[in-house]
Amino acid sequence: HSGVLISLMCSALASAMVYDLSYLHFGRETAGRSLAYFLLSPLSVFLGCVYTEALFICLTLAAVCLLRRNHPWMAALCGMLSAFTRMPGVIVAGLLIIDYLGKIPQKRSNGRALMACAAQVAIVFVGFGAYLLVNQAVTGDPFTYLTYQRENWYQQPGSFWSSSANTMHYFLTGVGESDWLWTWGFQLLCMLGIYLLLAFGSHRIPFDLAAYSFVYVAVVLSPTWLLSGARYLYALCALPMLLARMRIGKMGHGILLILSAAMLVLWTFGYTIAVQVL
Protein backbone atom coordinates (compact mmCIF):
# COMPACT_ATOMS: atom_id res chain seq x y z
CA HIS A 1 0.00 0.00 0.00
CA SER A 2 2.84 2.43 0.79
CA GLY A 3 4.31 1.86 -2.68
CA VAL A 4 1.01 2.69 -4.36
CA LEU A 5 0.61 5.77 -2.16
CA ILE A 6 4.09 7.03 -3.14
CA SER A 7 3.32 6.47 -6.82
CA LEU A 8 0.02 8.33 -6.56
CA MET A 9 1.62 11.27 -4.74
CA CYS A 10 4.39 11.48 -7.32
CA SER A 11 1.79 11.25 -10.10
CA ALA A 12 -0.12 14.19 -8.66
CA LEU A 13 3.06 16.28 -8.43
CA ALA A 14 4.12 15.24 -11.94
CA SER A 15 0.71 16.23 -13.30
CA ALA A 16 1.05 19.69 -11.78
CA MET A 17 4.53 20.09 -13.28
CA VAL A 18 3.43 18.88 -16.72
CA TYR A 19 0.84 21.67 -16.68
CA ASP A 20 3.27 24.22 -15.26
CA LEU A 21 6.04 23.55 -17.78
CA SER A 22 3.70 23.61 -20.75
CA TYR A 23 1.93 26.73 -19.48
CA LEU A 24 5.27 28.47 -19.03
CA HIS A 25 6.13 27.98 -22.71
CA PHE A 26 2.82 27.83 -24.57
CA GLY A 27 -0.03 29.07 -22.43
CA ARG A 28 -3.15 27.66 -20.84
CA GLU A 29 -4.69 25.80 -23.78
CA THR A 30 -1.58 23.77 -24.57
CA ALA A 31 -0.96 23.20 -20.86
CA GLY A 32 -4.41 21.70 -20.39
CA ARG A 33 -3.94 19.55 -23.48
CA SER A 34 -0.53 18.34 -22.27
CA LEU A 35 -2.04 17.33 -18.95
CA ALA A 36 -4.83 15.45 -20.73
CA TYR A 37 -2.33 13.51 -22.83
CA PHE A 38 -0.30 12.71 -19.72
CA LEU A 39 -3.25 11.34 -17.74
CA LEU A 40 -5.17 9.66 -20.56
CA SER A 41 -2.19 7.88 -22.08
CA PRO A 42 -2.61 4.09 -22.19
CA LEU A 43 0.62 3.88 -20.20
CA SER A 44 -0.72 6.10 -17.40
CA VAL A 45 -1.86 2.88 -15.73
CA PHE A 46 1.67 2.69 -14.33
CA LEU A 47 1.18 5.94 -12.41
CA GLY A 48 -0.85 4.03 -9.84
CA CYS A 49 1.36 0.95 -9.66
CA VAL A 50 4.48 0.14 -7.66
CA TYR A 51 6.76 0.91 -10.58
CA THR A 52 9.39 3.64 -10.91
CA GLU A 53 7.54 5.59 -13.63
CA ALA A 54 5.76 8.06 -11.37
CA LEU A 55 8.82 8.80 -9.21
CA PHE A 56 11.16 9.09 -12.20
CA ILE A 57 8.84 11.42 -14.14
CA CYS A 58 8.23 13.54 -11.04
CA LEU A 59 11.93 14.01 -10.27
CA THR A 60 12.86 14.69 -13.90
CA LEU A 61 10.11 17.26 -14.34
CA ALA A 62 11.12 18.86 -11.03
CA ALA A 63 14.65 19.27 -12.38
CA VAL A 64 13.36 20.88 -15.58
CA CYS A 65 10.96 23.22 -13.81
CA LEU A 66 13.60 24.31 -11.31
CA LEU A 67 16.06 24.96 -14.11
CA ARG A 68 13.45 27.09 -15.87
CA ARG A 69 13.21 29.21 -12.72
CA ASN A 70 16.99 29.61 -12.52
CA HIS A 71 17.60 27.17 -9.67
CA PRO A 72 20.30 24.98 -11.25
CA TRP A 73 21.62 23.59 -7.96
CA MET A 74 18.18 22.36 -6.91
CA ALA A 75 17.69 21.04 -10.44
CA ALA A 76 20.93 19.10 -10.11
CA LEU A 77 19.77 17.58 -6.82
CA CYS A 78 16.51 16.45 -8.44
CA GLY A 79 18.54 15.09 -11.34
CA MET A 80 20.67 13.16 -8.86
CA LEU A 81 17.56 11.56 -7.34
CA SER A 82 16.24 10.85 -10.83
CA ALA A 83 19.51 9.08 -11.70
CA PHE A 84 19.30 7.12 -8.44
CA THR A 85 15.80 6.01 -9.43
CA ARG A 86 16.79 5.04 -12.98
CA MET A 87 20.05 5.19 -14.91
CA PRO A 88 18.56 7.42 -17.71
CA GLY A 89 18.20 10.11 -15.06
CA VAL A 90 21.81 11.09 -15.77
CA ILE A 91 20.57 12.66 -19.03
CA VAL A 92 19.37 15.58 -16.90
CA ALA A 93 23.05 16.57 -16.85
CA GLY A 94 22.68 17.46 -20.53
CA LEU A 95 19.99 20.00 -19.67
CA LEU A 96 22.38 21.69 -17.24
CA ILE A 97 25.11 21.81 -19.89
CA ILE A 98 22.73 23.28 -22.49
CA ASP A 99 21.61 25.88 -19.94
CA TYR A 100 25.23 26.88 -19.37
CA LEU A 101 26.00 27.05 -23.10
CA GLY A 102 22.93 29.22 -23.64
CA LYS A 103 24.39 31.86 -21.32
CA ILE A 104 27.59 32.27 -23.35
CA PRO A 105 26.11 34.48 -26.14
CA GLN A 106 24.66 36.80 -23.46
CA LYS A 107 28.11 37.01 -21.84
CA ARG A 108 26.65 35.62 -18.63
CA SER A 109 29.30 32.93 -18.51
CA ASN A 110 32.71 33.02 -16.83
CA GLY A 111 35.10 30.66 -15.13
CA ARG A 112 32.98 30.50 -12.01
CA ALA A 113 29.88 29.63 -14.04
CA LEU A 114 31.81 26.89 -15.83
CA MET A 115 32.96 25.37 -12.53
CA ALA A 116 29.42 25.58 -11.17
CA CYS A 117 28.06 23.76 -14.23
CA ALA A 118 30.71 21.04 -13.88
CA ALA A 119 29.79 20.61 -10.22
CA GLN A 120 26.08 20.42 -11.02
CA VAL A 121 26.70 17.78 -13.69
CA ALA A 122 28.80 15.82 -11.18
CA ILE A 123 25.95 15.98 -8.65
CA VAL A 124 23.59 14.37 -11.17
CA PHE A 125 26.03 11.50 -11.74
CA VAL A 126 26.34 11.00 -7.99
CA GLY A 127 22.83 9.54 -8.15
CA PHE A 128 23.90 6.76 -10.48
CA GLY A 129 27.05 6.25 -8.44
CA ALA A 130 24.92 5.82 -5.32
CA TYR A 131 22.89 3.15 -7.12
CA LEU A 132 26.11 1.28 -7.92
CA LEU A 133 27.13 1.51 -4.26
CA VAL A 134 23.79 -0.02 -3.24
CA ASN A 135 24.48 -2.90 -5.62
CA GLN A 136 27.95 -3.26 -4.10
CA ALA A 137 26.62 -3.22 -0.53
CA VAL A 138 23.82 -5.74 -1.18
CA THR A 139 25.47 -8.17 -3.62
CA GLY A 140 29.19 -7.44 -3.57
CA ASP A 141 29.18 -6.30 -7.22
CA PRO A 142 28.28 -2.73 -8.29
CA PHE A 143 27.09 -4.04 -11.67
CA THR A 144 24.85 -6.84 -10.42
CA TYR A 145 21.90 -5.20 -12.14
CA LEU A 146 23.53 -5.92 -15.50
CA THR A 147 23.81 -9.59 -14.56
CA TYR A 148 20.14 -9.70 -13.57
CA GLN A 149 19.13 -8.05 -16.82
CA ARG A 150 21.18 -10.51 -18.85
CA GLU A 151 20.13 -13.66 -16.99
CA ASN A 152 16.45 -12.90 -16.43
CA TRP A 153 15.51 -10.70 -19.40
CA TYR A 154 18.27 -11.55 -21.89
CA GLN A 155 19.15 -7.87 -22.11
CA GLN A 156 22.55 -6.52 -23.05
CA PRO A 157 23.69 -3.16 -24.44
CA GLY A 158 22.50 -2.61 -28.00
CA SER A 159 20.95 0.17 -30.04
CA PHE A 160 17.49 1.55 -30.60
CA TRP A 161 17.76 0.42 -34.24
CA SER A 162 18.31 -3.21 -33.23
CA SER A 163 15.50 -2.98 -30.67
CA SER A 164 13.19 -1.61 -33.36
CA ALA A 165 14.15 -4.44 -35.70
CA ASN A 166 13.66 -7.07 -32.98
CA THR A 167 10.27 -5.65 -32.03
CA MET A 168 9.16 -5.72 -35.66
CA HIS A 169 10.46 -9.29 -36.04
CA TYR A 170 8.59 -10.62 -33.00
CA PHE A 171 5.44 -8.76 -34.01
CA LEU A 172 5.50 -10.32 -37.48
CA THR A 173 6.47 -13.83 -36.37
CA GLY A 174 4.68 -14.12 -33.04
CA VAL A 175 1.07 -13.98 -34.22
CA GLY A 176 -1.10 -16.12 -31.96
CA GLU A 177 1.18 -15.99 -28.93
CA SER A 178 -0.14 -14.50 -25.70
CA ASP A 179 2.21 -11.52 -25.76
CA TRP A 180 1.97 -10.83 -29.50
CA LEU A 181 -0.38 -7.85 -29.18
CA TRP A 182 0.10 -6.68 -25.61
CA THR A 183 3.91 -6.69 -25.68
CA TRP A 184 5.22 -6.55 -29.23
CA GLY A 185 2.28 -4.88 -30.93
CA PHE A 186 1.93 -2.12 -28.39
CA GLN A 187 5.67 -1.57 -28.11
CA LEU A 188 5.93 -1.27 -31.90
CA LEU A 189 3.09 1.25 -31.96
CA CYS A 190 4.77 3.37 -29.27
CA MET A 191 8.12 3.24 -31.04
CA LEU A 192 6.66 4.34 -34.36
CA GLY A 193 4.73 7.10 -32.59
CA ILE A 194 7.75 8.57 -30.80
CA TYR A 195 9.91 8.39 -33.92
CA LEU A 196 7.31 10.35 -35.88
CA LEU A 197 6.83 12.86 -33.06
CA LEU A 198 10.55 13.56 -32.82
CA ALA A 199 11.06 13.66 -36.58
CA PHE A 200 8.22 16.09 -37.32
CA GLY A 201 7.43 17.82 -34.03
CA SER A 202 10.63 18.26 -32.03
CA HIS A 203 11.12 21.78 -33.44
CA ARG A 204 7.86 22.85 -31.74
CA ILE A 205 9.21 22.40 -28.21
CA PRO A 206 12.20 24.11 -26.51
CA PHE A 207 15.57 23.05 -27.90
CA ASP A 208 16.88 21.58 -24.64
CA LEU A 209 13.80 19.38 -24.22
CA ALA A 210 14.04 18.26 -27.84
CA ALA A 211 17.71 17.35 -27.40
CA TYR A 212 16.92 15.57 -24.13
CA SER A 213 14.16 13.62 -25.89
CA PHE A 214 16.40 12.35 -28.69
CA VAL A 215 19.07 11.18 -26.24
CA TYR A 216 16.53 9.67 -23.86
CA VAL A 217 14.81 7.65 -26.59
CA ALA A 218 18.13 6.36 -27.92
CA VAL A 219 19.18 5.27 -24.42
CA VAL A 220 15.99 3.62 -23.14
CA LEU A 221 15.38 1.71 -26.37
CA SER A 222 18.94 0.39 -26.57
CA PRO A 223 18.72 -2.88 -24.56
CA THR A 224 18.52 -6.06 -26.59
CA TRP A 225 15.30 -8.11 -26.39
CA LEU A 226 13.47 -5.06 -25.09
CA LEU A 227 10.12 -5.83 -23.44
CA SER A 228 9.20 -2.59 -21.66
CA GLY A 229 9.92 -0.03 -24.36
CA ALA A 230 6.40 1.41 -24.24
CA ARG A 231 6.64 1.97 -20.49
CA TYR A 232 10.06 3.57 -20.78
CA LEU A 233 8.88 5.92 -23.53
CA TYR A 234 5.95 7.08 -21.39
CA ALA A 235 8.49 8.31 -18.81
CA LEU A 236 9.85 10.84 -21.33
CA CYS A 237 9.12 14.13 -19.58
CA ALA A 238 8.58 16.04 -22.84
CA LEU A 239 6.14 13.51 -24.34
CA PRO A 240 2.89 15.24 -23.24
CA MET A 241 4.14 18.52 -24.69
CA LEU A 242 5.18 16.84 -27.93
CA LEU A 243 1.69 15.41 -28.30
CA ALA A 244 -0.04 18.64 -27.33
CA ARG A 245 1.95 20.60 -29.90
CA MET A 246 0.86 18.46 -32.85
CA ARG A 247 -0.86 20.61 -35.48
CA ILE A 248 -4.03 18.58 -35.93
CA GLY A 249 -6.60 21.13 -34.72
CA LYS A 250 -8.90 21.01 -31.72
CA MET A 251 -11.09 18.33 -33.25
CA GLY A 252 -8.04 16.22 -34.07
CA HIS A 253 -6.76 16.46 -30.52
CA GLY A 254 -10.23 15.65 -29.18
CA ILE A 255 -10.47 12.51 -31.29
CA LEU A 256 -6.94 11.46 -30.39
CA LEU A 257 -7.59 11.92 -26.67
CA ILE A 258 -10.78 9.84 -26.90
CA LEU A 259 -8.86 7.09 -28.68
CA SER A 260 -6.10 7.33 -26.09
CA ALA A 261 -8.60 6.97 -23.24
CA ALA A 262 -10.17 3.96 -24.95
CA MET A 263 -6.74 2.40 -25.38
CA LEU A 264 -6.05 3.05 -21.70
CA VAL A 265 -9.04 0.88 -20.79
CA LEU A 266 -8.05 -1.78 -23.31
CA TRP A 267 -4.39 -1.79 -22.34
CA THR A 268 -5.21 -1.96 -18.63
CA PHE A 269 -7.32 -5.04 -19.34
CA GLY A 270 -4.56 -6.55 -21.44
CA TYR A 271 -1.85 -6.10 -18.84
CA THR A 272 -3.84 -6.98 -15.74
CA ILE A 273 -6.17 -9.73 -17.00
CA ALA A 274 -5.26 -10.93 -20.50
CA VAL A 275 -1.57 -11.59 -19.87
CA GLN A 276 -1.33 -10.52 -16.21
CA VAL A 277 1.96 -8.68 -16.37
CA LEU A 278 1.20 -6.16 -13.63
mmCIF file of C-alpha atoms in Angstrom:
data_model
loop_
_atom_site.group_PDB
_atom_site.id
_atom_site.type_symbol
_atom_site.label_atom_id
_atom_site.label_comp_id
_atom_site.label_asym_id
_atom_site.label_seq_id
_atom_site.Cartn_x
_atom_site.Cartn_y
_atom_site.Cartn_z
ATOM 1 C CA HIS A 1 0.000 0.000 0.000
ATOM 2 C CA SER A 2 2.838 2.427 0.789
ATOM 3 C CA GLY A 3 4.312 1.863 -2.675
ATOM 4 C CA VAL A 4 1.007 2.686 -4.357
ATOM 5 C CA LEU A 5 0.614 5.773 -2.164
ATOM 6 C CA ILE A 6 4.091 7.025 -3.139
ATOM 7 C CA SER A 7 3.319 6.472 -6.821
ATOM 8 C CA LEU A 8 0.017 8.330 -6.555
ATOM 9 C CA MET A 9 1.622 11.272 -4.738
ATOM 10 C CA CYS A 10 4.386 11.482 -7.325
ATOM 11 C CA SER A 11 1.795 11.247 -10.101
ATOM 12 C CA ALA A 12 -0.123 14.189 -8.660
ATOM 13 C CA LEU A 13 3.057 16.278 -8.434
ATOM 14 C CA ALA A 14 4.117 15.242 -11.936
ATOM 15 C CA SER A 15 0.709 16.230 -13.304
ATOM 16 C CA ALA A 16 1.049 19.694 -11.785
ATOM 17 C CA MET A 17 4.527 20.089 -13.276
ATOM 18 C CA VAL A 18 3.431 18.882 -16.723
ATOM 19 C CA TYR A 19 0.840 21.669 -16.678
ATOM 20 C CA ASP A 20 3.275 24.219 -15.258
ATOM 21 C CA LEU A 21 6.039 23.546 -17.780
ATOM 22 C CA SER A 22 3.699 23.609 -20.753
ATOM 23 C CA TYR A 23 1.930 26.734 -19.476
ATOM 24 C CA LEU A 24 5.269 28.473 -19.035
ATOM 25 C CA HIS A 25 6.130 27.983 -22.706
ATOM 26 C CA PHE A 26 2.825 27.830 -24.573
ATOM 27 C CA GLY A 27 -0.035 29.071 -22.426
ATOM 28 C CA ARG A 28 -3.150 27.659 -20.843
ATOM 29 C CA GLU A 29 -4.691 25.796 -23.776
ATOM 30 C CA THR A 30 -1.578 23.773 -24.572
ATOM 31 C CA ALA A 31 -0.955 23.197 -20.861
ATOM 32 C CA GLY A 32 -4.409 21.696 -20.392
ATOM 33 C CA ARG A 33 -3.945 19.545 -23.481
ATOM 34 C CA SER A 34 -0.535 18.342 -22.266
ATOM 35 C CA LEU A 35 -2.038 17.325 -18.949
ATOM 36 C CA ALA A 36 -4.835 15.452 -20.730
ATOM 37 C CA TYR A 37 -2.326 13.512 -22.835
ATOM 38 C CA PHE A 38 -0.297 12.713 -19.721
ATOM 39 C CA LEU A 39 -3.251 11.338 -17.745
ATOM 40 C CA LEU A 40 -5.173 9.657 -20.565
ATOM 41 C CA SER A 41 -2.188 7.878 -22.077
ATOM 42 C CA PRO A 42 -2.614 4.088 -22.193
ATOM 43 C CA LEU A 43 0.623 3.884 -20.203
ATOM 44 C CA SER A 44 -0.716 6.099 -17.403
ATOM 45 C CA VAL A 45 -1.861 2.883 -15.733
ATOM 46 C CA PHE A 46 1.669 2.688 -14.333
ATOM 47 C CA LEU A 47 1.177 5.939 -12.415
ATOM 48 C CA GLY A 48 -0.854 4.026 -9.840
ATOM 49 C CA CYS A 49 1.362 0.947 -9.655
ATOM 50 C CA VAL A 50 4.477 0.137 -7.663
ATOM 51 C CA TYR A 51 6.761 0.913 -10.583
ATOM 52 C CA THR A 52 9.394 3.639 -10.913
ATOM 53 C CA GLU A 53 7.542 5.588 -13.627
ATOM 54 C CA ALA A 54 5.762 8.064 -11.366
ATOM 55 C CA LEU A 55 8.816 8.803 -9.213
ATOM 56 C CA PHE A 56 11.158 9.094 -12.196
ATOM 57 C CA ILE A 57 8.836 11.419 -14.136
ATOM 58 C CA CYS A 58 8.229 13.542 -11.041
ATOM 59 C CA LEU A 59 11.925 14.011 -10.275
ATOM 60 C CA THR A 60 12.863 14.689 -13.898
ATOM 61 C CA LEU A 61 10.112 17.256 -14.337
ATOM 62 C CA ALA A 62 11.118 18.864 -11.035
ATOM 63 C CA ALA A 63 14.652 19.269 -12.379
ATOM 64 C CA VAL A 64 13.365 20.877 -15.582
ATOM 65 C CA CYS A 65 10.958 23.217 -13.810
ATOM 66 C CA LEU A 66 13.604 24.310 -11.305
ATOM 67 C CA LEU A 67 16.064 24.955 -14.105
ATOM 68 C CA ARG A 68 13.449 27.093 -15.870
ATOM 69 C CA ARG A 69 13.205 29.208 -12.722
ATOM 70 C CA ASN A 70 16.985 29.613 -12.520
ATOM 71 C CA HIS A 71 17.602 27.173 -9.667
ATOM 72 C CA PRO A 72 20.304 24.979 -11.250
ATOM 73 C CA TRP A 73 21.615 23.586 -7.956
ATOM 74 C CA MET A 74 18.179 22.357 -6.910
ATOM 75 C CA ALA A 75 17.686 21.041 -10.441
ATOM 76 C CA ALA A 76 20.935 19.097 -10.106
ATOM 77 C CA LEU A 77 19.770 17.576 -6.819
ATOM 78 C CA CYS A 78 16.511 16.446 -8.440
ATOM 79 C CA GLY A 79 18.538 15.093 -11.341
ATOM 80 C CA MET A 80 20.669 13.161 -8.862
ATOM 81 C CA LEU A 81 17.560 11.557 -7.345
ATOM 82 C CA SER A 82 16.241 10.849 -10.827
ATOM 83 C CA ALA A 83 19.512 9.078 -11.700
ATOM 84 C CA PHE A 84 19.302 7.118 -8.440
ATOM 85 C CA THR A 85 15.797 6.011 -9.432
ATOM 86 C CA ARG A 86 16.789 5.036 -12.975
ATOM 87 C CA MET A 87 20.047 5.193 -14.913
ATOM 88 C CA PRO A 88 18.562 7.424 -17.710
ATOM 89 C CA GLY A 89 18.201 10.113 -15.063
ATOM 90 C CA VAL A 90 21.812 11.085 -15.774
ATOM 91 C CA ILE A 91 20.570 12.659 -19.033
ATOM 92 C CA VAL A 92 19.373 15.585 -16.899
ATOM 93 C CA ALA A 93 23.049 16.574 -16.849
ATOM 94 C CA GLY A 94 22.680 17.460 -20.526
ATOM 95 C CA LEU A 95 19.992 20.003 -19.668
ATOM 96 C CA LEU A 96 22.382 21.690 -17.243
ATOM 97 C CA ILE A 97 25.113 21.805 -19.892
ATOM 98 C CA ILE A 98 22.731 23.281 -22.488
ATOM 99 C CA ASP A 99 21.612 25.877 -19.936
ATOM 100 C CA TYR A 100 25.232 26.883 -19.370
ATOM 101 C CA LEU A 101 26.000 27.045 -23.102
ATOM 102 C CA GLY A 102 22.931 29.218 -23.639
ATOM 103 C CA LYS A 103 24.390 31.855 -21.325
ATOM 104 C CA ILE A 104 27.592 32.265 -23.349
ATOM 105 C CA PRO A 105 26.107 34.480 -26.136
ATOM 106 C CA GLN A 106 24.660 36.800 -23.458
ATOM 107 C CA LYS A 107 28.115 37.010 -21.838
ATOM 108 C CA ARG A 108 26.646 35.620 -18.628
ATOM 109 C CA SER A 109 29.301 32.932 -18.510
ATOM 110 C CA ASN A 110 32.714 33.015 -16.833
ATOM 111 C CA GLY A 111 35.101 30.656 -15.130
ATOM 112 C CA ARG A 112 32.981 30.500 -12.006
ATOM 113 C CA ALA A 113 29.885 29.632 -14.044
ATOM 114 C CA LEU A 114 31.815 26.887 -15.828
ATOM 115 C CA MET A 115 32.956 25.368 -12.532
ATOM 116 C CA ALA A 116 29.419 25.585 -11.175
ATOM 117 C CA CYS A 117 28.065 23.762 -14.228
ATOM 118 C CA ALA A 118 30.706 21.041 -13.879
ATOM 119 C CA ALA A 119 29.789 20.607 -10.217
ATOM 120 C CA GLN A 120 26.083 20.424 -11.021
ATOM 121 C CA VAL A 121 26.697 17.785 -13.687
ATOM 122 C CA ALA A 122 28.798 15.816 -11.183
ATOM 123 C CA ILE A 123 25.951 15.977 -8.649
ATOM 124 C CA VAL A 124 23.594 14.373 -11.167
ATOM 125 C CA PHE A 125 26.031 11.500 -11.742
ATOM 126 C CA VAL A 126 26.343 11.002 -7.986
ATOM 127 C CA GLY A 127 22.830 9.538 -8.151
ATOM 128 C CA PHE A 128 23.903 6.756 -10.480
ATOM 129 C CA GLY A 129 27.054 6.250 -8.435
ATOM 130 C CA ALA A 130 24.920 5.819 -5.317
ATOM 131 C CA TYR A 131 22.889 3.151 -7.116
ATOM 132 C CA LEU A 132 26.112 1.281 -7.925
ATOM 133 C CA LEU A 133 27.131 1.513 -4.258
ATOM 134 C CA VAL A 134 23.793 -0.015 -3.243
ATOM 135 C CA ASN A 135 24.482 -2.902 -5.622
ATOM 136 C CA GLN A 136 27.945 -3.261 -4.103
ATOM 137 C CA ALA A 137 26.621 -3.222 -0.530
ATOM 138 C CA VAL A 138 23.822 -5.738 -1.179
ATOM 139 C CA THR A 139 25.470 -8.166 -3.616
ATOM 140 C CA GLY A 140 29.189 -7.441 -3.570
ATOM 141 C CA ASP A 141 29.177 -6.304 -7.216
ATOM 142 C CA PRO A 142 28.281 -2.733 -8.294
ATOM 143 C CA PHE A 143 27.091 -4.041 -11.667
ATOM 144 C CA THR A 144 24.852 -6.837 -10.419
ATOM 145 C CA TYR A 145 21.896 -5.197 -12.139
ATOM 146 C CA LEU A 146 23.535 -5.917 -15.503
ATOM 147 C CA THR A 147 23.813 -9.593 -14.558
ATOM 148 C CA TYR A 148 20.141 -9.700 -13.569
ATOM 149 C CA GLN A 149 19.129 -8.051 -16.822
ATOM 150 C CA ARG A 150 21.183 -10.505 -18.849
ATOM 151 C CA GLU A 151 20.134 -13.662 -16.992
ATOM 152 C CA ASN A 152 16.447 -12.898 -16.434
ATOM 153 C CA TRP A 153 15.506 -10.697 -19.398
ATOM 154 C CA TYR A 154 18.274 -11.548 -21.894
ATOM 155 C CA GLN A 155 19.145 -7.874 -22.111
ATOM 156 C CA GLN A 156 22.551 -6.524 -23.051
ATOM 157 C CA PRO A 157 23.690 -3.163 -24.439
ATOM 158 C CA GLY A 158 22.496 -2.614 -27.996
ATOM 159 C CA SER A 159 20.951 0.172 -30.043
ATOM 160 C CA PHE A 160 17.490 1.548 -30.604
ATOM 161 C CA TRP A 161 17.763 0.419 -34.239
ATOM 162 C CA SER A 162 18.308 -3.210 -33.233
ATOM 163 C CA SER A 163 15.497 -2.977 -30.671
ATOM 164 C CA SER A 164 13.189 -1.610 -33.357
ATOM 165 C CA ALA A 165 14.145 -4.443 -35.698
ATOM 166 C CA ASN A 166 13.658 -7.069 -32.984
ATOM 167 C CA THR A 167 10.272 -5.648 -32.035
ATOM 168 C CA MET A 168 9.161 -5.722 -35.661
ATOM 169 C CA HIS A 169 10.455 -9.285 -36.038
ATOM 170 C CA TYR A 170 8.593 -10.620 -32.997
ATOM 171 C CA PHE A 171 5.438 -8.761 -34.006
ATOM 172 C CA LEU A 172 5.498 -10.320 -37.480
ATOM 173 C CA THR A 173 6.465 -13.826 -36.373
ATOM 174 C CA GLY A 174 4.678 -14.115 -33.036
ATOM 175 C CA VAL A 175 1.066 -13.976 -34.225
ATOM 176 C CA GLY A 176 -1.097 -16.116 -31.961
ATOM 177 C CA GLU A 177 1.183 -15.991 -28.934
ATOM 178 C CA SER A 178 -0.143 -14.499 -25.696
ATOM 179 C CA ASP A 179 2.214 -11.524 -25.762
ATOM 180 C CA TRP A 180 1.973 -10.834 -29.497
ATOM 181 C CA LEU A 181 -0.379 -7.849 -29.184
ATOM 182 C CA TRP A 182 0.097 -6.683 -25.611
ATOM 183 C CA THR A 183 3.906 -6.692 -25.679
ATOM 184 C CA TRP A 184 5.224 -6.552 -29.229
ATOM 185 C CA GLY A 185 2.279 -4.877 -30.933
ATOM 186 C CA PHE A 186 1.929 -2.123 -28.385
ATOM 187 C CA GLN A 187 5.667 -1.572 -28.113
ATOM 188 C CA LEU A 188 5.930 -1.267 -31.900
ATOM 189 C CA LEU A 189 3.090 1.255 -31.956
ATOM 190 C CA CYS A 190 4.772 3.373 -29.273
ATOM 191 C CA MET A 191 8.120 3.236 -31.044
ATOM 192 C CA LEU A 192 6.657 4.344 -34.359
ATOM 193 C CA GLY A 193 4.730 7.098 -32.591
ATOM 194 C CA ILE A 194 7.746 8.567 -30.805
ATOM 195 C CA TYR A 195 9.914 8.386 -33.921
ATOM 196 C CA LEU A 196 7.313 10.346 -35.875
ATOM 197 C CA LEU A 197 6.832 12.863 -33.064
ATOM 198 C CA LEU A 198 10.547 13.556 -32.818
ATOM 199 C CA ALA A 199 11.057 13.665 -36.583
ATOM 200 C CA PHE A 200 8.225 16.091 -37.318
ATOM 201 C CA GLY A 201 7.432 17.821 -34.028
ATOM 202 C CA SER A 202 10.633 18.263 -32.031
ATOM 203 C CA HIS A 203 11.116 21.785 -33.436
ATOM 204 C CA ARG A 204 7.861 22.846 -31.745
ATOM 205 C CA ILE A 205 9.212 22.397 -28.213
ATOM 206 C CA PRO A 206 12.199 24.111 -26.513
ATOM 207 C CA PHE A 207 15.569 23.054 -27.899
ATOM 208 C CA ASP A 208 16.879 21.583 -24.645
ATOM 209 C CA LEU A 209 13.804 19.375 -24.220
ATOM 210 C CA ALA A 210 14.035 18.259 -27.842
ATOM 211 C CA ALA A 211 17.708 17.351 -27.398
ATOM 212 C CA TYR A 212 16.921 15.565 -24.135
ATOM 213 C CA SER A 213 14.161 13.616 -25.890
ATOM 214 C CA PHE A 214 16.403 12.350 -28.693
ATOM 215 C CA VAL A 215 19.071 11.175 -26.244
ATOM 216 C CA TYR A 216 16.528 9.666 -23.856
ATOM 217 C CA VAL A 217 14.807 7.648 -26.588
ATOM 218 C CA ALA A 218 18.131 6.364 -27.918
ATOM 219 C CA VAL A 219 19.179 5.267 -24.419
ATOM 220 C CA VAL A 220 15.992 3.618 -23.140
ATOM 221 C CA LEU A 221 15.381 1.710 -26.366
ATOM 222 C CA SER A 222 18.940 0.386 -26.573
ATOM 223 C CA PRO A 223 18.720 -2.878 -24.560
ATOM 224 C CA THR A 224 18.521 -6.058 -26.595
ATOM 225 C CA TRP A 225 15.304 -8.109 -26.385
ATOM 226 C CA LEU A 226 13.474 -5.056 -25.092
ATOM 227 C CA LEU A 227 10.124 -5.826 -23.443
ATOM 228 C CA SER A 228 9.205 -2.586 -21.661
ATOM 229 C CA GLY A 229 9.922 -0.029 -24.361
ATOM 230 C CA ALA A 230 6.399 1.414 -24.244
ATOM 231 C CA ARG A 231 6.639 1.974 -20.490
ATOM 232 C CA TYR A 232 10.063 3.574 -20.781
ATOM 233 C CA LEU A 233 8.875 5.924 -23.532
ATOM 234 C CA TYR A 234 5.953 7.083 -21.395
ATOM 235 C CA ALA A 235 8.488 8.306 -18.813
ATOM 236 C CA LEU A 236 9.855 10.838 -21.329
ATOM 237 C CA CYS A 237 9.120 14.131 -19.578
ATOM 238 C CA ALA A 238 8.578 16.039 -22.841
ATOM 239 C CA LEU A 239 6.145 13.513 -24.337
ATOM 240 C CA PRO A 240 2.890 15.244 -23.240
ATOM 241 C CA MET A 241 4.138 18.519 -24.686
ATOM 242 C CA LEU A 242 5.185 16.843 -27.933
ATOM 243 C CA LEU A 243 1.694 15.408 -28.300
ATOM 244 C CA ALA A 244 -0.041 18.636 -27.327
ATOM 245 C CA ARG A 245 1.949 20.599 -29.901
ATOM 246 C CA MET A 246 0.857 18.461 -32.850
ATOM 247 C CA ARG A 247 -0.862 20.605 -35.478
ATOM 248 C CA ILE A 248 -4.030 18.581 -35.932
ATOM 249 C CA GLY A 249 -6.599 21.129 -34.722
ATOM 250 C CA LYS A 250 -8.902 21.010 -31.717
ATOM 251 C CA MET A 251 -11.085 18.330 -33.251
ATOM 252 C CA GLY A 252 -8.043 16.223 -34.072
ATOM 253 C CA HIS A 253 -6.762 16.459 -30.519
ATOM 254 C CA GLY A 254 -10.225 15.654 -29.176
ATOM 255 C CA ILE A 255 -10.465 12.515 -31.291
ATOM 256 C CA LEU A 256 -6.942 11.456 -30.389
ATOM 257 C CA LEU A 257 -7.590 11.916 -26.672
ATOM 258 C CA ILE A 258 -10.778 9.845 -26.900
ATOM 259 C CA LEU A 259 -8.857 7.086 -28.681
ATOM 260 C CA SER A 260 -6.104 7.329 -26.087
ATOM 261 C CA ALA A 261 -8.597 6.972 -23.236
ATOM 262 C CA ALA A 262 -10.171 3.957 -24.948
ATOM 263 C CA MET A 263 -6.740 2.396 -25.381
ATOM 264 C CA LEU A 264 -6.046 3.052 -21.699
ATOM 265 C CA VAL A 265 -9.035 0.884 -20.789
ATOM 266 C CA LEU A 266 -8.050 -1.785 -23.310
ATOM 267 C CA TRP A 267 -4.390 -1.794 -22.344
ATOM 268 C CA THR A 268 -5.207 -1.958 -18.625
ATOM 269 C CA PHE A 269 -7.321 -5.037 -19.345
ATOM 270 C CA GLY A 270 -4.561 -6.552 -21.444
ATOM 271 C CA TYR A 271 -1.850 -6.099 -18.839
ATOM 272 C CA THR A 272 -3.838 -6.976 -15.741
ATOM 273 C CA ILE A 273 -6.166 -9.733 -16.998
ATOM 274 C CA ALA A 274 -5.257 -10.925 -20.504
ATOM 275 C CA VAL A 275 -1.571 -11.589 -19.873
ATOM 276 C CA GLN A 276 -1.333 -10.515 -16.206
ATOM 277 C CA VAL A 277 1.959 -8.682 -16.372
ATOM 278 C CA LEU A 278 1.203 -6.161 -13.629
#
